[in-house]
Amino acid sequence: MIFAPGDPDDQAYLLLEGTVRLYKIYREYSRIDRDQGTGTIPRGV
């Protein structure tokens, strides 16, 4: 994670929170794909 000089902690926290949210979404699609056996992310996402 990159911290810019003078950035408040809440901005860094929001960046981390957004990264975690994206990871959870990706993990959920990976699980769905594994269950369906396609191995690809559904179109339109």
PDB file of C-alpha atoms in Angstrom, residues 11-27:
ATOM      1  CA  GLN A  11      -8.223   7.498   3.305  1.00  0.00           C
ATOM      2  CA  ALA A  12      -5.740   4.672   3.692  1.00  0.00           C
ATOM      3  CA  TYR A  13      -8.397   2.678   5.527  1.00  0.00           C
ATOM      4  CA  LEU A  14     -10.935   3.262   2.747  1.00  0.00           C
ATOM      5  CA  LEU A  15      -8.379   2.086   0.179  1.00  0.00           C
ATOM      6  CA  LEU A  16      -7.786  -1.072   2.188  1.00  0.00           C
ATOM      7  CA  GLU A  17     -11.525  -1.621   2.653  1.00  0.00           C
ATOM      8  CA  GLY A  18     -12.106  -1.285  -1.100  1.00  0.00           C
ATOM      9  CA  THR A  19      -9.358  -3.802  -1.808  1.00  0.00           C
ATOM     10  CA  VAL A  20     -10.879  -6.292   0.627  1.00  0.00           C
ATOM     11  CA  ARG A  21     -14.312  -5.786  -0.952  1.00  0.00           C
ATOM     12  CA  LEU A  22     -12.926  -6.478  -4.441  1.00  0.00           C
ATOM     13  CA  TYR A  23     -11.158  -9.590  -3.138  1.00  0.00           C
ATOM     14  CA  LYS A  24     -14.386 -10.906  -1.631  1.00  0.00           C
ATOM     15  CA  ILE A  25     -16.273 -10.310  -4.895  1.00  0.00           C
ATOM     16  CA  TYR A  26     -13.541 -12.061  -6.901  1.00  0.00           C
ATOM     17  CA  ARG A  27     -13.477 -14.969  -4.459  1.00  0.00           C
TER      18      ARG A  27
END
